[in-house]
XYZ file of C-alpha atoms in Angstrom:
506
model
C -41.049 -12.376 25.606
C -39.620 -11.187 28.922
C -39.964 -7.647 30.192
C -36.707 -5.626 30.129
C -34.742 -4.742 33.242
C -35.262 -1.015 33.871
C -36.425 1.445 36.539
C -40.032 0.276 36.276
C -39.271 -3.439 36.593
C -36.666 -2.972 39.359
C -39.127 -3.075 42.308
C -40.610 -6.357 41.047
C -37.379 -8.351 41.024
C -37.083 -11.385 43.357
C -36.269 -10.682 47.013
C -32.946 -12.533 46.842
C -31.617 -10.122 44.195
C -29.718 -7.196 45.755
C -30.940 -3.808 44.505
C -29.941 -0.149 44.996
C -31.614 1.187 48.134
C -31.128 4.856 47.208
C -33.419 6.998 45.068
C -31.880 6.870 41.569
C -33.987 9.856 40.463
C -31.773 12.002 42.708
C -28.476 10.827 41.122
C -26.309 13.502 39.520
C -23.209 12.832 37.407
C -19.802 13.333 38.990
C -17.700 10.789 37.068
C -17.035 10.416 33.343
C -15.675 6.942 32.636
C -13.872 6.084 29.391
C -14.085 2.415 28.443
C -17.388 1.170 29.862
C -16.595 -2.527 29.466
C -17.271 -5.496 31.700
C -14.196 -4.890 33.863
C -15.294 -1.397 34.910
C -18.875 -2.507 35.466
C -17.720 -5.357 37.719
C -15.491 -3.204 39.904
C -15.551 0.640 39.904
C -19.221 1.010 39.021
C -20.147 -1.545 41.704
C -17.996 0.099 44.379
C -19.422 3.509 43.420
C -22.901 2.025 43.817
C -21.952 0.742 47.285
C -20.372 4.084 48.229
C -23.486 6.092 47.353
C -25.678 3.600 49.156
C -23.533 3.779 52.307
C -22.879 7.521 52.360
C -26.084 8.937 50.883
C -23.961 11.216 48.650
C -25.676 10.774 45.271
C -23.486 13.225 43.348
C -21.230 10.514 41.919
C -23.339 9.037 39.138
C -21.329 7.696 36.196
C -21.557 8.900 32.599
C -20.052 5.981 30.694
C -18.245 6.362 27.388
C -17.648 3.543 24.919
C -14.815 4.714 22.714
C -15.638 2.811 19.523
C -18.573 0.437 19.610
C -22.247 1.122 20.445
C -23.087 -2.340 21.843
C -22.915 -1.378 25.522
C -24.856 1.844 24.929
C -27.508 -0.029 22.962
C -27.832 -2.658 25.700
C -27.954 -0.332 28.719
C -29.899 2.686 27.455
C -33.288 0.849 27.388
C -32.415 -0.380 30.896
C -31.878 3.143 32.310
C -28.231 2.184 32.848
C -29.155 -0.720 35.149
C -27.411 -4.087 34.809
C -26.715 -7.213 36.843
C -23.454 -8.272 38.456
C -23.403 -12.048 38.907
C -20.810 -13.089 41.494
C -20.019 -16.773 40.987
C -18.004 -19.394 42.851
C -18.321 -22.915 44.229
C -19.955 -23.501 47.596
C -18.698 -25.856 50.369
C -20.528 -28.708 48.640
C -18.643 -28.075 45.400
C -21.756 -26.860 43.608
C -21.829 -23.619 41.636
C -23.469 -20.707 43.410
C -24.340 -17.223 42.224
C -25.290 -13.959 43.901
C -27.048 -11.312 41.798
C -26.791 -7.583 42.389
C -28.405 -4.830 40.310
C -25.970 -1.930 39.909
C -27.490 1.547 39.697
C -24.526 3.929 39.447
C -24.463 4.267 35.630
C -26.693 7.142 34.482
C -26.007 7.235 30.766
C -23.779 5.685 28.097
C -22.318 7.595 25.140
C -20.242 6.487 22.144
C -17.222 8.704 21.526
C -16.824 7.623 17.919
C -20.339 8.893 17.115
C -20.113 12.265 18.859
C -16.680 13.015 20.330
C -17.567 16.633 21.002
C -20.342 15.498 23.362
C -17.707 13.610 25.372
C -15.503 16.718 25.530
C -18.507 18.675 26.798
C -19.044 16.113 29.553
C -15.401 16.320 30.638
C -15.921 20.109 30.747
C -19.213 19.740 32.643
C -19.133 21.755 35.919
C -20.242 18.759 38.017
C -17.589 16.409 36.602
C -14.873 15.863 39.187
C -13.282 12.578 38.101
C -12.502 11.127 34.677
C -11.612 7.461 35.065
C -10.358 4.965 32.504
C -10.404 1.261 31.709
C -9.355 1.352 28.062
C -6.904 -1.617 28.286
C -3.167 -1.340 27.789
C -3.477 -0.704 24.057
C -5.775 2.297 24.613
C -2.957 4.617 25.695
C -1.247 4.961 22.288
C 2.111 4.365 23.913
C 5.026 2.016 23.446
C 4.940 -0.488 26.327
C 8.712 -0.995 26.408
C 9.446 2.706 26.980
C 6.153 4.212 28.151
C 6.477 7.002 25.556
C 3.588 8.297 23.468
C 3.638 6.947 19.910
C 3.696 10.070 17.773
C 3.225 7.925 14.655
C -0.102 6.570 15.940
C -2.748 7.601 13.358
C -5.229 8.614 16.049
C -2.662 10.768 17.852
C -1.713 12.478 14.576
C -5.398 13.076 13.831
C -6.092 14.505 17.297
C -3.252 17.006 17.079
C -4.959 18.457 14.018
C -8.627 18.109 15.020
C -9.440 19.193 18.598
C -13.212 18.974 17.973
C -13.416 15.295 16.975
C -10.582 13.479 18.774
C -10.282 9.705 18.416
C -7.637 8.638 20.932
C -8.005 8.360 24.688
C -5.190 10.860 25.215
C -6.631 13.297 22.649
C -10.075 13.161 24.248
C -8.624 13.867 27.697
C -6.393 16.766 26.664
C -8.982 18.506 24.486
C -11.600 18.010 27.229
C -9.259 19.556 29.788
C -8.557 22.453 27.403
C -12.292 23.139 27.331
C -12.448 23.134 31.140
C -9.621 25.639 31.363
C -11.171 27.911 28.714
C -14.405 28.008 30.719
C -12.676 28.758 34.000
C -13.770 25.495 35.586
C -11.801 23.901 38.419
C -9.328 21.061 37.786
C -10.301 17.413 38.068
C -8.789 14.010 38.777
C -7.821 11.652 35.961
C -7.669 8.088 37.245
C -6.460 5.080 35.288
C -7.648 1.675 36.466
C -5.789 -0.231 33.755
C -3.092 -2.852 34.217
C -0.157 -0.530 33.577
C 3.056 -0.002 35.487
C 2.444 3.210 37.463
C -0.843 3.716 35.635
C -1.487 7.194 37.029
C 2.094 8.329 36.439
C 2.003 6.850 32.933
C -1.274 8.610 32.137
C 0.079 11.908 33.458
C 3.215 11.620 31.328
C 1.220 10.873 28.164
C -1.332 13.641 28.788
C 1.384 16.226 29.433
C 3.382 15.153 26.387
C 0.332 15.592 24.147
C -0.707 18.852 25.845
C 2.749 20.325 25.246
C 2.220 19.865 21.508
C -1.191 21.554 21.740
C -0.472 24.484 24.084
C 2.391 24.946 26.538
C 0.204 26.933 28.918
C -2.409 24.144 28.909
C 0.262 21.618 29.861
C 1.333 23.905 32.706
C -2.285 24.246 33.947
C -2.755 20.449 33.899
C 0.582 19.874 35.614
C -0.185 22.345 38.430
C -3.834 21.514 39.011
C -4.964 18.057 37.929
C -4.138 14.874 39.836
C -3.356 11.399 38.494
C -3.545 8.840 41.320
C -2.001 5.439 40.726
C -4.334 2.533 41.385
C -4.432 -1.241 41.328
C -7.535 -3.318 40.636
C -7.734 -7.091 40.960
C -10.856 -9.011 40.043
C -11.406 -11.781 37.501
C -14.105 -10.707 35.047
C -14.698 -13.107 32.127
C -16.659 -12.160 29.039
C -20.448 -12.595 29.261
C -21.832 -15.437 27.126
C -25.365 -16.058 25.852
C -25.901 -18.843 28.396
C -25.086 -16.345 31.158
C -27.760 -13.955 29.871
C -30.294 -16.774 29.723
C -29.495 -18.071 33.208
C -29.603 -14.610 34.772
C -32.858 -13.723 32.988
C -34.374 -16.917 34.383
C -33.530 -15.837 37.921
C -34.527 -12.190 37.489
C -37.724 -12.843 35.601
C -36.738 -9.975 33.258
C -34.232 -9.655 30.435
C -30.837 -8.056 31.078
C -29.133 -7.502 27.717
C -25.650 -7.186 29.193
C -25.022 -8.542 32.698
C -21.437 -8.959 33.888
C -19.765 -11.810 35.761
C -17.160 -11.637 38.498
C -15.508 -13.616 41.247
C -16.203 -12.818 44.925
C -12.647 -11.481 45.374
C -12.121 -7.749 44.756
C -9.037 -5.748 45.671
C -8.883 -2.067 44.683
C -6.058 0.108 46.015
C -5.951 3.829 45.161
C -3.628 6.671 46.033
C -5.657 9.274 47.900
C -4.798 12.175 45.576
C -8.017 13.759 44.304
C -8.313 17.316 43.025
C -12.056 17.736 43.590
C -13.217 15.125 46.069
C -14.146 11.468 45.615
C -16.870 8.973 46.498
C -16.671 7.021 49.744
C -15.194 4.090 47.856
C -13.744 2.688 51.073
C -17.251 2.148 52.473
C -18.264 -1.505 52.877
C -14.687 -2.652 52.187
C -14.848 -1.708 48.525
C -11.486 0.044 48.175
C -8.376 0.885 50.168
C -6.791 4.340 50.050
C -3.002 4.587 50.409
C -0.259 7.188 49.970
C 1.708 4.989 47.554
C 0.134 2.273 45.391
C 3.404 1.064 43.825
C 3.987 -1.976 46.118
C 0.409 -3.186 45.593
C 0.622 -2.679 41.842
C 3.958 -4.504 41.653
C 2.568 -7.397 43.683
C -0.488 -7.740 41.468
C 1.315 -7.383 38.130
C 3.918 -9.953 39.087
C 1.995 -12.456 41.215
C -1.338 -12.349 39.369
C -1.063 -10.852 35.904
C 2.241 -12.509 34.982
C 1.194 -16.059 35.936
C -2.222 -15.424 34.341
C -0.589 -14.607 30.998
C 1.853 -17.518 31.235
C -0.968 -19.995 31.856
C -3.021 -18.490 29.025
C -0.286 -18.969 26.400
C 0.755 -22.398 27.608
C -2.830 -23.615 28.004
C -4.082 -22.224 24.695
C -1.168 -23.794 22.799
C -1.929 -27.067 24.533
C -5.490 -26.863 23.168
C -7.243 -25.921 26.433
C -10.046 -23.352 26.516
C -10.505 -21.900 30.011
C -8.261 -20.741 32.833
C -9.758 -23.380 35.130
C -8.750 -26.045 32.566
C -5.186 -24.732 32.584
C -4.967 -24.246 36.356
C -6.208 -27.788 36.962
C -3.687 -29.376 34.561
C -1.075 -30.784 37.003
C 2.016 -30.026 34.911
C 0.961 -26.432 34.259
C -0.038 -25.851 37.865
C 3.283 -27.190 39.164
C 5.190 -24.988 36.727
C 3.270 -21.824 37.686
C 3.643 -22.545 41.414
C 7.396 -22.955 40.984
C 7.690 -19.784 38.875
C 5.797 -17.739 41.465
C 7.677 -19.208 44.425
C 11.216 -19.382 43.065
C 11.483 -16.549 40.537
C 8.755 -13.949 41.141
C 8.400 -13.828 44.933
C 12.108 -13.025 45.551
C 11.728 -9.833 43.486
C 9.007 -8.496 45.810
C 11.154 -6.992 48.532
C 9.461 -5.710 51.664
C 6.575 -8.189 51.628
C 6.833 -10.960 54.273
C 7.261 -14.478 52.902
C 4.129 -15.620 54.717
C 2.112 -12.965 52.911
C 3.471 -14.074 49.547
C 2.626 -17.713 50.257
C -0.942 -16.729 51.143
C -1.157 -14.551 48.033
C 0.066 -17.384 45.805
C -2.332 -19.936 47.242
C -5.270 -17.550 46.973
C -4.425 -16.805 43.331
C -4.256 -20.510 42.456
C -7.585 -21.072 44.193
C -9.179 -18.117 42.355
C -8.153 -19.266 38.882
C -9.359 -22.802 39.607
C -12.928 -21.507 40.148
C -15.116 -23.928 38.120
C -18.148 -21.632 38.346
C -16.380 -18.858 36.427
C -15.037 -20.178 33.108
C -12.538 -17.556 31.951
C -11.612 -18.020 28.267
C -7.875 -18.278 27.667
C -8.351 -16.368 24.421
C -9.542 -13.334 26.422
C -6.480 -13.401 28.684
C -4.078 -14.082 25.798
C -5.069 -11.073 23.689
C -2.833 -7.979 23.393
C 0.274 -9.769 24.611
C 2.599 -7.167 23.102
C 1.082 -4.589 25.464
C 0.999 -6.822 28.539
C 4.316 -8.662 28.646
C 6.626 -5.712 29.458
C 5.046 -5.059 32.871
C 3.789 -8.573 33.570
C 6.955 -10.595 32.863
C 9.816 -8.590 31.357
C 10.267 -6.205 34.296
C 10.668 -9.215 36.577
C 13.213 -10.742 34.217
C 15.211 -7.488 34.202
C 15.269 -7.400 38.008
C 16.536 -10.968 38.198
C 19.193 -10.414 35.534
C 20.471 -7.338 37.398
C 20.707 -9.426 40.562
C 22.475 -12.265 38.735
C 19.605 -14.674 39.400
C 18.085 -17.305 37.122
C 15.208 -16.571 34.714
C 14.465 -20.075 33.438
C 10.731 -20.310 34.154
C 9.989 -16.654 33.403
C 11.784 -17.048 30.099
C 9.658 -20.078 29.257
C 6.569 -17.947 29.868
C 7.876 -15.385 27.345
C 8.718 -18.154 24.876
C 5.156 -19.432 25.336
C 3.816 -16.094 24.063
C 6.088 -16.141 21.017
C 5.109 -19.740 20.349
C 1.413 -18.855 20.760
C 1.790 -16.187 18.048
C 2.158 -18.960 15.463
C -1.642 -19.308 15.639
C -2.012 -23.086 15.935
C -2.375 -25.314 18.986
C -0.924 -28.774 19.470
C -4.244 -30.392 18.534
C -4.210 -28.738 15.100
C -6.698 -26.041 16.062
C -6.222 -22.620 14.476
C -6.937 -19.350 16.274
C -6.657 -15.673 15.410
C -4.047 -13.471 17.094
C -5.745 -10.486 18.731
C -3.136 -7.801 19.219
C -2.938 -4.122 18.209
C 0.338 -4.841 16.394
C -0.622 -8.290 15.079
C 0.580 -7.499 11.533
C 3.996 -6.371 12.797
C 4.281 -9.485 14.958
C 3.454 -11.673 11.964
C 6.214 -9.990 9.957
C 8.563 -10.447 12.926
C 7.899 -14.198 12.988
C 8.551 -14.385 9.253
C 11.867 -12.531 9.598
C 12.895 -14.873 12.407
C 12.175 -17.925 10.250
C 14.120 -16.488 7.316
C 17.079 -15.853 9.621
C 16.879 -19.382 11.014
C 16.787 -20.991 7.559
C 19.755 -18.908 6.414
C 21.891 -20.027 9.363
C 23.802 -23.249 9.857
C 21.549 -25.935 11.395
C 23.446 -25.718 14.685
C 22.848 -21.963 14.856
C 19.287 -21.768 13.491
C 17.529 -21.794 16.853
C 19.705 -19.020 18.273
C 19.292 -16.870 15.164
C 15.522 -17.211 15.413
C 15.486 -16.263 19.090
C 17.875 -13.348 18.523
C 15.638 -11.773 15.874
C 12.576 -12.144 18.123
C 14.307 -10.807 21.248
C 15.518 -7.684 19.433
C 11.994 -6.499 18.690
C 12.365 -3.292 20.695
C 8.681 -2.207 20.907
C 8.177 -5.166 23.268
C 11.592 -6.204 24.577
C 13.436 -2.884 24.674
C 17.061 -3.588 25.552
C 16.492 -7.180 26.727
C 17.534 -8.446 23.311
C 21.068 -7.274 24.117
C 21.287 -9.733 27.014
C 23.125 -12.906 25.985
C 21.665 -14.710 29.018
C 18.100 -13.831 27.976
C 18.623 -14.790 24.324
C 20.237 -18.097 25.291
C 17.389 -18.953 27.662
C 14.773 -17.927 25.099
C 16.497 -20.068 22.469
C 16.325 -23.148 24.681
C 12.647 -22.770 25.535
C 11.449 -21.832 22.052
C 13.046 -24.981 20.675
C 11.639 -27.128 23.486
C 8.136 -25.841 22.766
C 8.493 -26.273 18.991
C 10.129 -29.685 19.079
C 8.607 -31.388 22.119
C 5.480 -29.435 23.069
C 4.163 -27.641 26.125
C 3.996 -30.496 28.628
C 7.581 -31.557 27.983
C 8.817 -27.974 28.206
C 7.095 -27.158 31.501
C 8.116 -30.430 33.126
C 11.739 -29.804 32.170
C 11.550 -26.290 33.661
C 9.783 -27.273 36.882
C-alpha cells in the first residue's frame, strides 16, 4: 500500500513534480472559501499558491468549506490539505502529456452541514479578509431569470429563523457578517467566482436582500463597508476519475485521494475592489485586475459557456460521452462554429473582430483536447440555472436588434429535448437539475397540451407551454418569434434527430 501524500512525504516526491517552495508551517488563514470543489482547487487555490510563493506573503492560506458533503474534507485532511493539480494536453507529437503540481494553499477543510456555527466563526475570524465562493449557479437560492432571491427556498426560510445553524450560502454569509459586526471587526470582501451574470453584483443584491429581513442596520453596515468584486474565471476542469488517481499515484509514488485535472489555459479577471487587501494573484500571470469585469464576463459566458452547453445537450442526446467526442463530430463542430461566428460574436460590441476569431478558434481547440476527457453529463447538469445567462441573454439582444436567432434557438431546443432523458441510441440518463421535478411536470404539461390540440397545432402548443416557464425563460415566452423558432427546432430534433437538425441550421 502506498504512503499518503502529506507534509512528511512532500520532500520525497520526484524532482519533476512542482512543489510549494515556501514554508507551509508559517501559513496563516486569510481566505474562507465556500464550495471547495475541483473548480476552485484548479484555479483560485492554485493562483493563491503561486501568489504566496512569488510574494512571500503567507497570510493568505485558505480555509475551505464544503457545504454539504464530507468527501473533500475526508480526502484532504490526512494530506494536510495538500493535493495534486494535473495539467493535461497533447504535445506536438499528438501524445498526451501531463504536468503535476502540488498545491499547498489549503490549510483546512470544514463541512458546513456538520457544524455551521464553526463556519460562521471563521467568517468572523479577525484574520479573515476574503470570503470567496464557487457554489455553482444553483447555490445562490435565486431565480436565474430575474436574479431575485427565492423566498420560498426551504433553506432560506430556515436561515431566517435559525441564525446559529444556517444551511444556505446566503444565510451563512449574512449571519457570519452579523457576527463580525457584533465583534467590532473590520469589513471584508465577498467574491463570487461562479458563472453568473455580474456575479459580484448578484451576490451583493442577494446578501443585502436577506440582511434586510434580518436587521436593517446590518444591511446598511454591509452596504457601506463590504465589497463584492465581479470576476470571470475560465478553465476546463473535468471530474476526477479513479484512473486519474491511479495514474497520478504512479507518478508521485504516493497516494493522493483527490487530485484535480485541468487544461493549461487559465483566464481569471477580477475587479480590483477589495475591502481588506488581497493576495498578489497577478503574480506569475495568474490573474488580471481590472476596473470593470463586465466585458470579460460577457465574452466568456457567450463565447465559451453558451457553446459548451449547446454541445453538451446535442452531443449527449446523440449518444456521445465527452466534450472532445462532440467537438470532433463534424456536423456539431460546424454548427457551433456558425453559431459563434454569425449569432454570438455580433452581440459582443467593442471587441475587435480579429480578437473574436482568435477567441473562437482557441475555444474550439481547447474543447478538442483528447488528453482531458470532459464528461458531457457534467456540463449538461443544472441547465435551468445556466441557460438564462449562457444563451437566453444573447437571444434577447438579437431579438431587440431584429436579428435572427435560429442557431441559438436550436441550442435551447436541445436542452428541452435533452430533458426527456433518453438519447438517440436508446440510452437512458438521469436529469441532474435543482428543479428536475418541476421540469418533469413541465414536460408532461407540454405533452398534454400538444395531444389536446389539432395535429397541425400540436408542435406549437408544446413549444408555447415550454417557453412560458418563467423561472427559466422569463418574458421570452411572450415573443412570437422565439416560440415559432423553438417550435421548428423541437420538432426537428424529435422527428429527425440531432444530426439532421444541426445540418439544417448550419
